[in-house]
mmCIF file of C-alpha atoms and ligand atoms in Angstrom:
data_model
loop_
_atom_site.group_PDB
_atom_site.id
_atom_site.type_symbol
_atom_site.label_atom_id
_atom_site.label_comp_id
_atom_site.label_asym_id
_atom_site.label_seq_id
_atom_site.Cartn_x
_atom_site.Cartn_y
_atom_site.Cartn_z
ATOM 1 C CA UNK A 1 -34.020 -18.282 -1.006
ATOM 2 C CA UNK A 2 -31.163 -19.843 0.908
ATOM 3 C CA UNK A 3 -28.190 -20.154 -1.449
ATOM 4 C CA UNK A 4 -24.997 -21.527 0.045
ATOM 5 C CA UNK A 5 -21.555 -21.918 -1.456
ATOM 6 C CA UNK A 6 -19.846 -24.843 0.246
ATOM 7 C CA UNK A 7 -16.169 -24.133 -0.221
ATOM 8 C CA UNK A 8 -12.853 -25.819 0.469
ATOM 9 C CA UNK A 9 -10.048 -27.772 -1.154
ATOM 10 C CA UNK A 10 -10.495 -31.203 -2.777
ATOM 11 C CA UNK A 11 -11.080 -33.747 -0.042
ATOM 12 C CA UNK A 12 -12.332 -31.211 2.525
ATOM 13 C CA UNK A 13 -15.660 -33.043 2.899
ATOM 14 C CA UNK A 14 -17.910 -30.858 0.748
ATOM 15 C CA UNK A 15 -19.792 -33.819 -0.729
ATOM 16 C CA UNK A 16 -20.403 -35.440 2.673
ATOM 17 C CA UNK A 17 -21.630 -32.252 4.306
ATOM 18 C CA UNK A 18 -23.690 -31.217 1.238
ATOM 19 C CA UNK A 19 -25.727 -34.413 1.478
ATOM 20 C CA UNK A 20 -26.545 -33.631 5.121
ATOM 21 C CA UNK A 21 -27.326 -29.958 4.483
ATOM 22 C CA UNK A 22 -29.616 -30.810 1.572
ATOM 23 C CA UNK A 23 -31.639 -33.039 3.830
ATOM 24 C CA UNK A 24 -31.815 -30.577 6.727
ATOM 25 C CA UNK A 25 -32.745 -27.492 4.690
ATOM 26 C CA UNK A 26 -34.490 -29.051 1.626
ATOM 27 C CA UNK A 27 -32.111 -27.433 -0.824
ATOM 28 C CA UNK A 28 -31.118 -28.513 -4.314
ATOM 29 C CA UNK A 29 -27.537 -29.836 -4.414
ATOM 30 C CA UNK A 30 -25.472 -28.719 -7.360
ATOM 31 C CA UNK A 31 -22.023 -30.311 -7.588
ATOM 32 C CA UNK A 32 -20.182 -29.287 -10.750
ATOM 33 C CA UNK A 33 -17.825 -32.270 -10.362
ATOM 34 C CA UNK A 34 -20.807 -34.659 -10.215
ATOM 35 C CA UNK A 35 -22.390 -33.078 -13.300
ATOM 36 C CA UNK A 36 -19.116 -33.376 -15.219
ATOM 37 C CA UNK A 37 -18.685 -37.022 -14.129
ATOM 38 C CA UNK A 38 -22.267 -37.808 -15.195
ATOM 39 C CA UNK A 39 -21.567 -36.304 -18.617
ATOM 40 C CA UNK A 40 -18.303 -38.222 -18.980
ATOM 41 C CA UNK A 41 -20.057 -41.461 -18.067
ATOM 42 C CA UNK A 42 -22.728 -40.821 -20.684
ATOM 43 C CA UNK A 43 -20.168 -39.673 -23.224
ATOM 44 C CA UNK A 44 -21.929 -36.376 -23.978
ATOM 45 C CA UNK A 45 -20.271 -33.512 -25.827
ATOM 46 C CA UNK A 46 -19.785 -31.710 -22.487
ATOM 47 C CA UNK A 47 -18.241 -34.851 -20.986
ATOM 48 C CA UNK A 48 -15.793 -35.197 -23.863
ATOM 49 C CA UNK A 49 -14.813 -31.577 -23.430
ATOM 50 C CA UNK A 50 -14.326 -31.783 -19.654
ATOM 51 C CA UNK A 51 -12.531 -35.138 -19.501
ATOM 52 C CA UNK A 52 -8.955 -34.168 -20.375
ATOM 53 C CA UNK A 53 -8.982 -31.300 -17.854
ATOM 54 C CA UNK A 54 -10.415 -33.465 -15.078
ATOM 55 C CA UNK A 55 -8.071 -36.368 -15.739
ATOM 56 C CA UNK A 56 -5.109 -34.026 -15.291
ATOM 57 C CA UNK A 57 -6.607 -32.394 -12.182
ATOM 58 C CA UNK A 58 -6.972 -29.013 -13.901
ATOM 59 C CA UNK A 59 -10.016 -26.763 -14.018
ATOM 60 C CA UNK A 60 -12.495 -27.069 -16.856
ATOM 61 C CA UNK A 61 -12.556 -23.668 -18.671
ATOM 62 C CA UNK A 62 -14.795 -21.005 -17.104
ATOM 63 C CA UNK A 63 -17.033 -20.486 -20.148
ATOM 64 C CA UNK A 64 -17.954 -24.179 -20.250
ATOM 65 C CA UNK A 65 -18.424 -24.457 -16.492
ATOM 66 C CA UNK A 66 -20.490 -21.287 -16.137
ATOM 67 C CA UNK A 67 -22.968 -22.171 -18.883
ATOM 68 C CA UNK A 68 -23.304 -25.699 -17.522
ATOM 69 C CA UNK A 69 -23.999 -24.341 -14.015
ATOM 70 C CA UNK A 70 -26.615 -21.888 -15.275
ATOM 71 C CA UNK A 71 -28.384 -24.665 -17.175
ATOM 72 C CA UNK A 72 -28.444 -26.821 -14.016
ATOM 73 C CA UNK A 73 -29.938 -23.992 -11.934
ATOM 74 C CA UNK A 74 -32.591 -23.458 -14.613
ATOM 75 C CA UNK A 75 -33.539 -27.146 -14.384
ATOM 76 C CA UNK A 76 -34.687 -26.523 -10.777
ATOM 77 C CA UNK A 77 -37.151 -23.615 -11.028
ATOM 78 C CA UNK A 78 -38.992 -24.628 -7.861
ATOM 79 C CA UNK A 79 -35.941 -25.018 -5.606
ATOM 80 C CA UNK A 80 -36.116 -23.311 -2.197
ATOM 81 C CA UNK A 81 -32.411 -22.656 -2.560
ATOM 82 C CA UNK A 82 -29.159 -24.262 -3.676
ATOM 83 C CA UNK A 83 -25.991 -25.687 -2.262
ATOM 84 C CA UNK A 84 -23.226 -24.955 -4.714
ATOM 85 C CA UNK A 85 -20.537 -27.602 -4.202
ATOM 86 C CA UNK A 86 -17.341 -27.184 -6.210
ATOM 87 C CA UNK A 87 -18.525 -23.899 -7.730
ATOM 88 C CA UNK A 88 -17.408 -21.114 -7.991
ATOM 89 C CA UNK A 89 -13.751 -22.154 -8.308
ATOM 90 C CA UNK A 90 -12.453 -18.940 -9.889
ATOM 91 C CA UNK A 91 -13.214 -15.267 -9.316
ATOM 92 C CA UNK A 92 -14.698 -15.108 -12.834
ATOM 93 C CA UNK A 93 -17.112 -17.915 -11.910
ATOM 94 C CA UNK A 94 -18.052 -16.085 -8.693
ATOM 95 C CA UNK A 95 -18.767 -12.879 -10.608
ATOM 96 C CA UNK A 96 -20.845 -14.748 -13.186
ATOM 97 C CA UNK A 97 -22.807 -16.492 -10.437
ATOM 98 C CA UNK A 98 -23.616 -13.179 -8.706
ATOM 99 C CA UNK A 99 -24.828 -11.695 -11.983
ATOM 100 C CA UNK A 100 -26.862 -14.761 -12.869
ATOM 101 C CA UNK A 101 -28.535 -14.980 -9.451
ATOM 102 C CA UNK A 102 -29.303 -11.280 -9.345
ATOM 103 C CA UNK A 103 -31.029 -11.622 -12.737
ATOM 104 C CA UNK A 104 -33.310 -14.028 -10.856
ATOM 105 C CA UNK A 105 -33.761 -11.559 -7.976
ATOM 106 C CA UNK A 106 -31.749 -13.691 -5.583
ATOM 107 C CA UNK A 107 -28.112 -14.058 -4.479
ATOM 108 C CA UNK A 108 -25.628 -15.989 -2.377
ATOM 109 C CA UNK A 109 -26.584 -16.003 1.300
ATOM 110 C CA UNK A 110 -23.338 -17.413 2.675
ATOM 111 C CA UNK A 111 -20.036 -19.076 1.785
ATOM 112 C CA UNK A 112 -19.084 -21.823 4.231
ATOM 113 C CA UNK A 113 -15.441 -22.876 3.925
ATOM 114 C CA UNK A 114 -14.169 -26.193 5.268
ATOM 115 C CA UNK A 115 -10.528 -25.874 6.357
ATOM 116 C CA UNK A 116 -8.338 -28.996 6.318
ATOM 117 C CA UNK A 117 -4.513 -29.240 6.326
ATOM 118 C CA UNK A 118 -2.903 -30.311 3.068
ATOM 119 C CA UNK A 119 -1.408 -33.633 4.206
ATOM 120 C CA UNK A 120 -4.803 -34.699 5.604
ATOM 121 C CA UNK A 121 -6.372 -33.868 2.211
ATOM 122 C CA UNK A 122 -3.854 -36.012 0.333
ATOM 123 C CA UNK A 123 -4.471 -38.887 2.737
ATOM 124 C CA UNK A 124 -8.265 -38.661 2.364
ATOM 125 C CA UNK A 125 -8.192 -38.385 -1.429
ATOM 126 C CA UNK A 126 -5.862 -41.358 -1.910
ATOM 127 C CA UNK A 127 -8.062 -43.398 0.423
ATOM 128 C CA UNK A 128 -11.143 -42.403 -1.602
ATOM 129 C CA UNK A 129 -9.219 -43.330 -4.774
ATOM 130 C CA UNK A 130 -8.540 -46.795 -3.426
ATOM 131 C CA UNK A 131 -12.233 -47.287 -2.619
ATOM 132 C CA UNK A 132 -13.910 -45.673 -5.634
ATOM 133 C CA UNK A 133 -13.530 -45.497 -9.392
ATOM 134 C CA UNK A 134 -12.467 -41.849 -9.424
ATOM 135 C CA UNK A 135 -9.300 -41.844 -11.515
ATOM 136 C CA UNK A 136 -8.318 -38.340 -10.313
ATOM 137 C CA UNK A 137 -8.091 -39.677 -6.732
ATOM 138 C CA UNK A 138 -5.798 -42.600 -7.519
ATOM 139 C CA UNK A 139 -2.606 -40.860 -8.549
ATOM 140 C CA UNK A 140 -0.721 -38.799 -5.969
ATOM 141 C CA UNK A 141 0.700 -36.370 -8.531
ATOM 142 C CA UNK A 142 -2.819 -35.590 -9.839
ATOM 143 C CA UNK A 143 -4.123 -35.210 -6.281
ATOM 144 C CA UNK A 144 -1.285 -32.789 -5.491
ATOM 145 C CA UNK A 145 -1.928 -30.884 -8.723
ATOM 146 C CA UNK A 146 -5.588 -30.400 -7.732
ATOM 147 C CA UNK A 147 -4.511 -28.965 -4.392
ATOM 148 C CA UNK A 148 -2.006 -26.701 -6.182
ATOM 149 C CA UNK A 149 -4.739 -25.511 -8.578
ATOM 150 C CA UNK A 150 -6.957 -24.857 -5.549
ATOM 151 C CA UNK A 151 -4.242 -22.790 -3.840
ATOM 152 C CA UNK A 152 -3.396 -20.848 -7.015
ATOM 153 C CA UNK A 153 -6.816 -20.257 -8.597
ATOM 154 C CA UNK A 154 -9.594 -21.097 -6.157
ATOM 155 C CA UNK A 155 -8.524 -20.021 -2.641
ATOM 156 C CA UNK A 156 -8.844 -16.358 -3.720
ATOM 157 C CA UNK A 157 -12.608 -16.817 -4.227
ATOM 158 C CA UNK A 158 -12.887 -16.600 -0.411
ATOM 159 C CA UNK A 159 -11.888 -12.901 -0.672
ATOM 160 C CA UNK A 160 -14.734 -12.297 -3.115
ATOM 161 C CA UNK A 161 -17.310 -13.339 -0.487
ATOM 162 C CA UNK A 162 -15.316 -11.946 2.410
ATOM 163 C CA UNK A 163 -15.660 -8.480 0.858
ATOM 164 C CA UNK A 164 -19.422 -9.021 0.851
ATOM 165 C CA UNK A 165 -19.324 -10.150 4.521
ATOM 166 C CA UNK A 166 -20.591 -13.582 3.525
ATOM 167 C CA UNK A 167 -17.537 -15.708 4.348
ATOM 168 C CA UNK A 168 -17.403 -18.140 7.289
ATOM 169 C CA UNK A 169 -14.605 -20.663 7.885
ATOM 170 C CA UNK A 170 -15.192 -23.938 9.722
ATOM 171 C CA UNK A 171 -12.588 -26.449 10.945
ATOM 172 C CA UNK A 172 -13.044 -29.438 8.626
ATOM 173 C CA UNK A 173 -11.193 -31.984 10.795
ATOM 174 C CA UNK A 174 -13.120 -33.925 13.432
ATOM 175 C CA UNK A 175 -16.410 -35.775 13.710
ATOM 176 C CA UNK A 176 -18.713 -35.420 10.688
ATOM 177 C CA UNK A 177 -21.651 -34.631 12.991
ATOM 178 C CA UNK A 178 -19.719 -31.971 14.892
ATOM 179 C CA UNK A 179 -18.678 -30.255 11.650
ATOM 180 C CA UNK A 180 -22.268 -30.464 10.422
ATOM 181 C CA UNK A 181 -23.457 -28.846 13.667
ATOM 182 C CA UNK A 182 -21.114 -25.907 13.115
ATOM 183 C CA UNK A 183 -22.253 -25.453 9.527
ATOM 184 C CA UNK A 184 -25.895 -25.447 10.656
ATOM 185 C CA UNK A 185 -25.136 -22.911 13.398
ATOM 186 C CA UNK A 186 -23.648 -20.529 10.814
ATOM 187 C CA UNK A 187 -26.641 -20.958 8.509
ATOM 188 C CA UNK A 188 -29.098 -20.355 11.311
ATOM 189 C CA UNK A 189 -27.183 -17.264 12.429
ATOM 190 C CA UNK A 190 -27.705 -15.692 8.981
ATOM 191 C CA UNK A 191 -31.428 -16.489 9.087
ATOM 192 C CA UNK A 192 -32.010 -15.066 12.557
HETATM 193 P P1 ADP B 1 -12.725 -32.356 -5.762
HETATM 194 O O1 ADP B 1 -13.308 -31.216 -4.975
HETATM 195 O O2 ADP B 1 -12.434 -33.558 -4.926
HETATM 196 O O3 ADP B 1 -11.577 -31.959 -6.644
HETATM 197 P P2 ADP B 1 -14.903 -32.248 -7.682
HETATM 198 O O4 ADP B 1 -15.832 -33.344 -7.979
HETATM 199 O O5 ADP B 1 -15.473 -30.995 -7.076
HETATM 200 O O6 ADP B 1 -13.823 -32.898 -6.729
HETATM 201 O O7 ADP B 1 -14.115 -31.809 -9.003
HETATM 202 C C1 ADP B 1 -13.454 -32.720 -9.830
HETATM 203 C C2 ADP B 1 -12.895 -32.013 -11.069
HETATM 204 O O8 ADP B 1 -13.986 -31.451 -11.832
HETATM 205 C C3 ADP B 1 -11.960 -30.834 -10.812
HETATM 206 O O9 ADP B 1 -10.625 -31.262 -10.597
HETATM 207 C C4 ADP B 1 -12.121 -30.050 -12.134
HETATM 208 O O10 ADP B 1 -11.389 -30.641 -13.193
HETATM 209 C C5 ADP B 1 -13.593 -30.233 -12.467
HETATM 210 N N1 ADP B 1 -14.424 -29.144 -11.914
HETATM 211 C C6 ADP B 1 -15.375 -29.277 -10.937
HETATM 212 N N2 ADP B 1 -15.925 -28.078 -10.658
HETATM 213 C C7 ADP B 1 -15.300 -27.159 -11.447
HETATM 214 C C8 ADP B 1 -15.405 -25.746 -11.602
HETATM 215 N N3 ADP B 1 -16.264 -25.022 -10.881
HETATM 216 N N4 ADP B 1 -14.610 -25.135 -12.521
HETATM 217 C C9 ADP B 1 -13.752 -25.848 -13.248
HETATM 218 N N5 ADP B 1 -13.578 -27.178 -13.144
HETATM 219 C C10 ADP B 1 -14.343 -27.834 -12.254
#
């Protein structure tokens, strides 16, 4: 199986690149943010639970997020592999994911991290907020809080994969196609 963690701060381009990677490698795309938004839209119990955290730009608690993620993986028993987008966001989530995947005799192949400077992120997110109905992209203080949460709680997850020699950083500023090409080159290098 090819299981990729696509990593990076909010606004780094994970969603855009995931869509392209899914098509190229026939993987299942699992975005925790998308699953939460779907649940909020449909007013499920999970959505009600996640909403206040998301609205403030904070992380949904690990226990909730981890069981949701495991359920989503289990919904795709025939997948050739997964792109995890927006997960893991804490070291506890990364540990849980390793354990869960090894119980299925598989594991993470590679973490690909998109690196983008903070002011560029803020610019991109506010632009997305103006063009979409994502409330967490409309307010600059919430956008900045998400980046702060990323720096304080999520950035450290890179070390988790770095210790396993699975971490690769890619410059996330430039042409979408050029960034995609670099991501593909890293994936193909691990398969060689
Ligand atoms: P972005 O990367 O632009 O912040 P996402 O769609 O990945 O967008 O996430 C939106 C929100 O969903 C986060 O701010 C957080 O509240 C929640 N969320 C998504 N993934 C996780 C996760 N793995 N753990 C905790 N909360 C999460």
